[in-house]
Coordinates of C-alpha atoms and ligand atoms in Angstrom, one line a residue:
X974 CA 0.0 0.0 0.0
X975 CA 2.8 2.4 1.0
X976 CA 4.7 1.4 -2.1
X977 CA 1.6 2.0 -4.3
X978 CA 1.1 5.4 -2.7
X979 CA 4.7 6.4 -3.3
X980 CA 4.5 5.3 -6.9
X981 CA 1.2 7.3 -7.3
X982 CA 3.0 10.3 -5.9
X983 CA 5.8 9.9 -8.4
X984 CA 3.5 9.5 -11.3
X985 CA 1.6 12.7 -10.3
X986 CA 4.8 14.6 -9.8
X987 CA 6.2 13.4 -13.2
X988 CA 2.9 14.5 -14.8
X989 CA 3.3 18.0 -13.3
X990 CA 6.9 18.2 -14.5
X991 CA 5.9 17.1 -18.0
X992 CA 3.1 19.6 -18.1
X993 CA 5.4 22.3 -16.8
X994 CA 8.1 21.6 -19.4
X995 CA 5.6 21.6 -22.2
X996 CA 4.2 24.9 -21.0
X997 CA 7.7 26.4 -20.7
X998 CA 8.6 25.2 -24.2
X999 CA 5.5 26.8 -25.6
X1000 CA 5.7 30.1 -23.7
X1001 CA 9.5 30.7 -23.8
X1002 CA 10.7 32.7 -26.7
X1003 CA 14.2 33.3 -28.0
X1004 CA 14.1 37.0 -27.2
X1005 CA 13.0 36.4 -23.6
X1006 CA 15.5 33.6 -23.1
X1007 CA 18.4 35.9 -24.0
X1008 CA 17.0 39.1 -22.5
X1009 CA 19.8 41.0 -20.8
X1010 CA 22.4 39.2 -22.9
X1011 CA 21.8 40.1 -26.5
X1012 CA 19.0 40.8 -29.0
X1013 CA 17.8 37.9 -31.1
X1014 CA 16.9 38.7 -34.7
X1015 CA 15.9 37.3 -38.0
X1016 CA 16.3 38.4 -41.6
X1017 CA 12.8 38.8 -43.2
X1018 CA 11.6 38.4 -46.8
X1019 CA 8.8 40.5 -48.3
X1020 CA 5.9 38.1 -47.5
X1021 CA 7.0 38.1 -43.9
X1022 CA 7.3 41.9 -43.2
X1023 CA 4.1 42.6 -45.2
X1024 CA 2.3 40.3 -42.8
X1025 CA 1.4 37.5 -45.2
X1026 CA 3.6 34.8 -43.6
X1027 CA 4.9 33.8 -40.1
X1028 CA 3.7 37.1 -38.5
X1029 CA 2.9 35.8 -35.0
X1030 CA 6.0 33.6 -34.9
X1031 CA 8.2 36.6 -35.8
X1032 CA 6.8 39.0 -33.3
X1033 CA 6.7 36.5 -30.5
X1034 CA 10.3 35.2 -31.0
X1035 CA 12.4 38.1 -32.2
X1036 CA 13.2 41.6 -31.1
X1037 CA 15.3 42.6 -34.1
X1038 CA 14.9 42.3 -37.8
X1039 CA 17.2 42.5 -40.9
X1040 CA 16.1 42.9 -44.5
X1041 CA 17.0 39.9 -46.6
X1042 CA 17.1 41.9 -49.8
X1043 CA 15.0 45.1 -49.9
X1044 CA 17.7 47.5 -48.7
X1045 CA 20.3 46.3 -51.2
X1046 CA 21.4 48.8 -53.8
X1047 CA 19.8 47.0 -56.8
X1048 CA 16.4 47.2 -55.1
X1049 CA 16.4 50.7 -53.6
X1050 CA 18.4 52.4 -56.3
X1051 CA 18.0 50.4 -59.6
X1052 CA 18.8 53.3 -62.0
X1053 CA 20.9 56.5 -61.6
X1054 CA 17.9 58.7 -61.0
X1055 CA 15.5 56.2 -59.6
X1056 CA 15.1 55.3 -55.9
X1057 CA 12.4 52.9 -55.0
X1058 CA 11.6 52.7 -51.3
X1059 CA 8.2 51.0 -51.6
X1060 CA 9.4 47.7 -50.0
X1061 CA 12.0 49.2 -47.7
X1062 CA 9.4 51.5 -46.2
X1063 CA 7.2 48.5 -45.4
X1064 CA 10.1 46.7 -43.8
X1065 CA 11.0 49.6 -41.5
X1066 CA 7.3 50.2 -40.6
X1067 CA 6.9 46.5 -39.6
X1068 CA 9.8 46.7 -37.3
X1069 CA 8.8 50.0 -35.7
X1070 CA 5.2 48.9 -35.2
X1071 CA 6.4 45.8 -33.4
X1072 CA 9.0 47.7 -31.3
X1073 CA 11.9 45.8 -32.8
X1074 CA 15.5 47.0 -33.4
X1075 CA 15.5 47.6 -37.2
X1076 CA 18.8 46.8 -38.9
X1077 CA 19.9 48.3 -42.3
X1078 CA 21.7 45.9 -44.7
X1079 CA 23.7 47.0 -46.6
X1080 CA 25.2 50.1 -48.2
X1081 CA 28.5 49.3 -50.0
X1082 CA 28.9 45.8 -51.5
X1083 CA 30.2 44.3 -54.7
X1084 CA 27.2 42.0 -55.1
X1085 CA 23.6 42.9 -55.9
X1086 CA 24.8 46.4 -57.0
X1087 CA 23.9 47.3 -60.5
X1088 CA 26.7 47.7 -63.1
X1089 CA 25.7 51.3 -63.9
X1090 CA 27.1 52.3 -60.5
X1091 CA 30.6 51.7 -61.7
X1092 CA 30.3 52.7 -65.4
X1093 CA 29.8 55.8 -67.5
X1094 CA 27.4 56.0 -70.5
X1095 CA 29.9 54.3 -72.7
X1096 CA 30.3 51.4 -70.3
X1097 CA 33.8 52.4 -69.3
X1098 CA 34.8 52.6 -65.6
X1099 CA 34.0 55.9 -63.9
X1100 CA 36.6 58.0 -62.2
X1101 CA 37.3 57.9 -58.5
X1102 CA 35.6 61.3 -58.1
X1103 CA 32.4 60.1 -59.8
X1104 CA 32.2 56.9 -57.9
X1105 CA 32.7 58.7 -54.6
X1106 CA 30.0 61.1 -55.5
X1107 CA 27.6 58.3 -56.4
X1108 CA 28.4 56.5 -53.1
X1109 CA 27.8 59.7 -51.1
X1110 CA 24.5 60.4 -52.8
X1111 CA 23.3 56.8 -52.3
X1112 CA 24.3 56.7 -48.6
X1113 CA 22.9 60.1 -47.8
X1114 CA 19.6 59.4 -49.5
X1115 CA 19.1 55.9 -48.0
X1116 CA 20.5 56.4 -44.5
X1117 CA 18.9 59.9 -44.4
X1118 CA 15.5 58.6 -45.2
X1119 CA 15.5 56.3 -42.2
X1120 CA 17.4 58.5 -39.8
X1121 CA 16.5 57.7 -36.2
X1122 CA 14.5 54.7 -37.4
X1123 CA 17.2 52.3 -38.5
X1124 CA 19.4 52.0 -35.5
X1125 CA 22.4 50.2 -37.1
X1126 CA 23.8 49.9 -40.6
X1127 CA 26.0 47.3 -42.2
X1128 CA 27.9 50.0 -44.1
X1129 CA 30.6 47.9 -45.9
X1130 CA 29.9 44.3 -46.6
X1131 CA 32.6 41.7 -47.4
X1132 CA 35.6 43.9 -48.3
X1133 CA 38.2 41.2 -47.5
X1134 CA 39.6 38.2 -49.3
X1135 CA 40.3 34.9 -47.5
X1136 CA 44.0 35.9 -46.9
X1137 CA 42.9 39.1 -45.1
X1138 CA 43.9 41.5 -47.9
X1139 CA 41.4 43.7 -49.5
X1140 CA 39.1 42.2 -52.1
X1141 CA 39.6 43.8 -55.5
X1142 CA 36.0 44.8 -55.9
X1143 CA 35.0 47.6 -58.3
X1144 CA 34.9 49.9 -55.2
X1145 CA 38.5 49.1 -54.3
X1146 CA 39.7 49.2 -57.9
X1147 CA 38.2 52.5 -58.8
X1148 CA 38.4 54.5 -55.6
X1149 CA 41.3 52.9 -53.8
X1150 CA 41.6 51.4 -50.3
X1151 CA 40.2 54.5 -48.7
X1152 CA 36.7 53.8 -50.1
X1153 CA 36.0 52.2 -46.7
X1154 CA 36.8 55.3 -44.8
X1155 CA 34.6 57.4 -47.0
X1156 CA 31.6 55.0 -46.7
X1157 CA 31.6 55.2 -42.9
X1158 CA 32.2 59.0 -43.0
X1159 CA 29.1 59.5 -45.3
X1160 CA 27.0 57.2 -43.2
X1161 CA 27.9 59.0 -40.1
X1162 CA 27.1 62.4 -41.6
X1163 CA 23.7 61.1 -42.7
X1164 CA 22.8 59.7 -39.2
X1165 CA 25.3 60.5 -36.5
X1166 CA 23.5 58.4 -34.0
X1167 CA 23.3 55.2 -36.0
X1168 CA 25.6 52.4 -35.1
X1169 CA 27.9 51.5 -38.0
X1170 CA 29.0 47.9 -38.6
X1171 CA 31.6 46.2 -40.7
X1172 CA 30.1 42.8 -41.9
X1173 CA 31.8 39.8 -43.4
X1174 CA 31.9 35.9 -43.5
X1175 CA 34.7 33.5 -42.4
X1176 CA 36.1 36.0 -39.9
X1177 CA 36.7 33.0 -37.6
X1178 CA 39.6 32.0 -39.9
X1179 CA 42.8 33.4 -38.7
X1180 CA 44.0 35.1 -41.9
X1181 CA 40.8 36.9 -42.7
X1182 CA 40.2 37.8 -39.0
X1183 CA 43.7 39.3 -39.0
X1184 CA 42.7 41.5 -42.0
X1185 CA 39.5 42.6 -40.3
X1186 CA 41.3 43.4 -37.0
X1187 CA 43.8 45.6 -38.9
X1188 CA 41.0 47.3 -40.8
X1189 CA 39.3 48.2 -37.5
X1190 CA 42.5 49.2 -35.8
X1191 CA 43.4 51.5 -38.7
X1192 CA 39.9 53.0 -38.7
X1193 CA 40.1 53.7 -35.0
X1194 CA 43.5 55.4 -35.4
X1195 CA 42.0 57.6 -38.2
X1196 CA 38.8 58.4 -36.4
X1197 CA 36.6 56.4 -38.8
X1198 CA 33.3 55.7 -37.1
X1199 CA 33.1 51.8 -37.1
X1200 CA 31.4 50.8 -33.9
X1201 CA 30.7 47.1 -34.5
X1202 CA 31.8 44.1 -36.4
X1203 CA 29.3 41.7 -37.9
X1204 CA 30.2 38.0 -38.0
X1205 CA 27.9 36.5 -40.6
X1206 CA 28.3 33.0 -39.2
X1207 CA 27.0 31.0 -42.2
X1208 CA 28.2 27.7 -40.5
X1209 CA 28.0 24.0 -41.0
X1210 CA 28.0 21.1 -38.5
X1211 CA 31.8 21.3 -37.9
X1212 CA 32.9 24.8 -39.1
X1213 CA 33.5 27.1 -37.3
X1214 CA 34.7 25.2 -34.2
X1215 CA 33.4 27.0 -31.1
X1216 CA 36.9 27.6 -29.8
X1217 CA 37.7 29.6 -33.0
X1218 CA 34.4 31.4 -32.7
X1219 CA 35.1 32.3 -29.0
X1220 CA 38.6 33.6 -29.8
X1221 CA 37.3 35.7 -32.7
X1222 CA 34.6 37.4 -30.5
X1223 CA 37.3 38.1 -27.8
X1224 CA 39.7 39.5 -30.4
X1225 CA 37.2 42.0 -31.7
X1226 CA 35.8 42.9 -28.3
X1227 CA 39.4 43.7 -27.2
X1228 CA 39.5 46.4 -29.8
X1229 CA 36.5 48.1 -28.2
X1230 CA 33.9 47.3 -30.9
X1231 CA 30.7 45.5 -30.4
X1232 CA 30.2 42.0 -31.9
X1233 CA 27.0 41.2 -33.7
X1234 CA 26.2 37.8 -35.2
X1235 CA 24.4 39.0 -38.3
X1236 CA 23.5 36.0 -40.5
X1237 CA 23.5 32.8 -38.6
X1238 CA 22.5 29.4 -40.1
X1239 CA 23.9 25.9 -39.9
X1240 CA 24.1 23.9 -43.2
X1241 CA 23.4 20.2 -42.6
X1242 CA 24.0 19.0 -46.2
X1243 CA 27.2 17.4 -47.6
X1244 CA 29.8 20.1 -48.5
X1245 CA 29.5 21.3 -52.1
X1246 CA 32.7 23.3 -52.2
X1247 CA 36.3 22.4 -51.2
X1248 CA 36.8 25.7 -49.5
X1249 CA 34.7 27.1 -46.7
X1250 CA 32.9 30.1 -48.3
X1251 CA 29.7 32.1 -48.3
X1252 CA 30.5 33.9 -51.6
X1253 CA 27.0 34.3 -53.2
X1254 CA 28.5 34.2 -56.7
X1255 CA 29.6 30.5 -56.3
X1256 CA 27.4 28.1 -58.3
X1257 CA 27.9 24.3 -58.2
X1258 CA 26.2 21.7 -60.5
X1259 CA 23.4 19.6 -58.9
X1260 CA 24.2 16.1 -57.8
X1261 CA 21.7 13.9 -55.9
X1262 CA 24.5 12.7 -53.6
X1263 CA 24.7 16.2 -52.3
X1264 CA 21.0 16.4 -51.6
X1265 CA 20.3 13.4 -49.4
X1266 CA 17.4 14.6 -47.2
X1267 CA 14.6 15.4 -49.7
X1268 CA 12.1 13.3 -47.7
X1269 CA 12.9 14.8 -44.3
X1270 CA 15.8 15.1 -41.9
X1271 CA 16.8 11.8 -40.1
X1272 CA 16.4 12.0 -36.3
X1273 CA 20.0 11.5 -35.8
X1274 CA 21.0 14.6 -37.8
X1275 CA 18.1 16.5 -36.2
X1276 CA 19.7 15.8 -32.8
X1277 CA 23.2 16.6 -34.1
X1278 CA 21.8 20.0 -35.3
X1279 CA 20.3 20.6 -31.9
X1280 CA 23.6 19.9 -30.2
X1281 CA 25.5 22.1 -32.6
X1282 CA 23.0 25.0 -32.0
X1283 CA 23.3 24.5 -28.2
X1284 CA 27.1 24.7 -28.5
X1285 CA 26.9 27.9 -30.6
X1286 CA 24.5 29.6 -28.2
X1287 CA 26.5 28.6 -25.1
X1288 CA 29.5 30.2 -26.8
X1289 CA 27.6 33.4 -27.7
X1290 CA 26.2 33.6 -24.1
X1291 CA 29.7 33.2 -22.7
X1292 CA 30.3 36.6 -24.4
X1293 CA 27.1 38.3 -23.2
X1294 CA 27.6 42.0 -23.5
X1295 CA 30.4 41.7 -26.0
X1296 CA 28.0 40.0 -28.4
X1297 CA 25.0 42.4 -28.5
X1298 CA 22.8 40.7 -31.2
X1299 CA 22.4 37.3 -32.8
X1300 CA 20.4 37.3 -36.0
X1301 CA 19.3 34.2 -38.0
X1302 CA 19.4 34.5 -41.8
X1303 CA 15.8 33.6 -42.3
X1304 CA 12.9 32.4 -40.1
X1305 CA 12.0 28.9 -41.4
X1306 CA 13.8 26.2 -43.4
X1307 CA 11.3 26.7 -46.2
X1308 CA 12.6 30.2 -47.0
X1309 CA 16.4 29.8 -46.3
X1310 CA 18.8 30.8 -49.1
X1311 CA 20.6 27.6 -48.2
X1312 CA 18.1 25.7 -50.3
X1313 CA 19.4 27.4 -53.4
X1314 CA 23.1 28.0 -52.7
X1315 CA 25.7 26.9 -53.7
X1316 CA 23.5 24.3 -55.6
X1317 CA 20.0 25.2 -56.8
X1318 CA 17.0 23.2 -55.6
X1319 CA 18.4 21.3 -52.5
X1320 CA 16.4 20.6 -49.4
X1321 CA 18.3 22.1 -46.4
X1322 CA 17.4 22.4 -42.7
X1323 CA 19.6 25.3 -41.4
X1324 CA 17.2 27.2 -39.0
X1325 CA 15.2 26.6 -35.8
X1326 CA 11.8 26.4 -37.4
X1327 CA 10.8 23.7 -39.9
X1328 CA 8.9 24.0 -43.2
X1329 CA 5.6 24.3 -41.3
X1330 CA 7.1 27.0 -39.1
X1331 CA 7.1 24.6 -36.1
X1332 CA 10.0 24.6 -33.6
X1333 CA 12.6 21.9 -34.2
X1334 CA 14.6 20.2 -31.4
X1335 CA 17.3 22.8 -32.1
X1336 CA 14.9 25.5 -30.9
X1337 CA 14.5 23.9 -27.5
X1338 CA 18.2 23.4 -27.4
X1339 CA 18.8 27.1 -27.9
X1340 CA 16.3 28.0 -25.2
X1341 CA 18.0 25.6 -22.8
X1342 CA 21.4 27.0 -23.5
X1343 CA 20.4 30.5 -22.2
X1344 CA 22.2 31.4 -19.0
X1345 CA 18.9 31.8 -17.1
X1346 CA 17.9 28.2 -18.0
X1347 CA 21.1 26.6 -16.9
Ligands
LIG182 C1 25.6 37.4 -47.8 C2 25.0 38.8 -47.7 C3 23.5 38.6 -47.4 C4 22.8 37.5 -48.1 C5 23.6 36.2 -47.9 C6 23.0 35.1 -48.6 O1 26.0 36.9 -46.5 O2 25.5 39.6 -46.7 O3 22.8 39.8 -47.7 O4 22.8 37.8 -49.5 O5 24.9 36.4 -48.4 O6 21.6 35.2 -48.9

């Protein structure tokens, strides 16, 4: 009898614990779990910030947003005398209405920038003076429009090569290495209160990180207003190792800049390139061997992804305060760019929410990795 009663008590207690856990999993959000540590954001596509898709999920989970494409040069400034802010305005409005930190991405990049920017009417390269003037007009018009609304800007995106030297982009070729300095100066003039970021991928690798550290040190010496570095963190299951990630965050924090994780996702598919890269111009031929999970992600890989995400968030949380924002590049697996890059038409699973916008085991693992849940 006593034994039966004890067992009954255990069963009741286990029931309460199970109900409690289910409730906490449902009610806990990413933004609340990491409150006091860093903001948690997501990059949104048009159907998301116009309220057609994932609206409740986005507003309940995230307190910061980034625009997947609508603030890129080719969209806001497609022709020399044409600016088109119709989508960008809606993006900013969505963020402000929902009291989110609105990020601007990006101003000066070699990709998704129309050719006319670098050419004259004959198709020849423009002079340094002309390109600087075009850069200034663009930055003043775009940053000026959202002054006080967009709180931080990725001003220069991906200026470095893998060896840490400057990428020979049209910006670098035509203007010279000081194009970076001018870009930050113009952005600062247009909105002196906005936080200005330098954003790049593979900064966890020593050579490229060295280049970025130099770039920021030099900027500080010259009084160029760069206040934060953005680690894109397009990762896979092994790369970047968390020790390398942690060292990278510390190295930038030591220079006195904030560290933002700006484009996080974890690729679970077999590697399609020899080198670790997130260069959007890479295009690899389709091969069924490189697309093994078209009918769903096996449980084993699902669990490995959860562990990988727990390790990443434990590392970010170790740097609370140095890391001030962690943004996922997308909301659900259905919309991730990783389904189309570097091979078109694959089925990838890089985010915390599945194709039906339901939380994956990786979501719960991220919640559990928060300092307050440990
Ligand atoms: C880079 C850019 C982003 C986006 C991703 C891929 O990381 O910074 O704007 O284009 O590639 O979608």
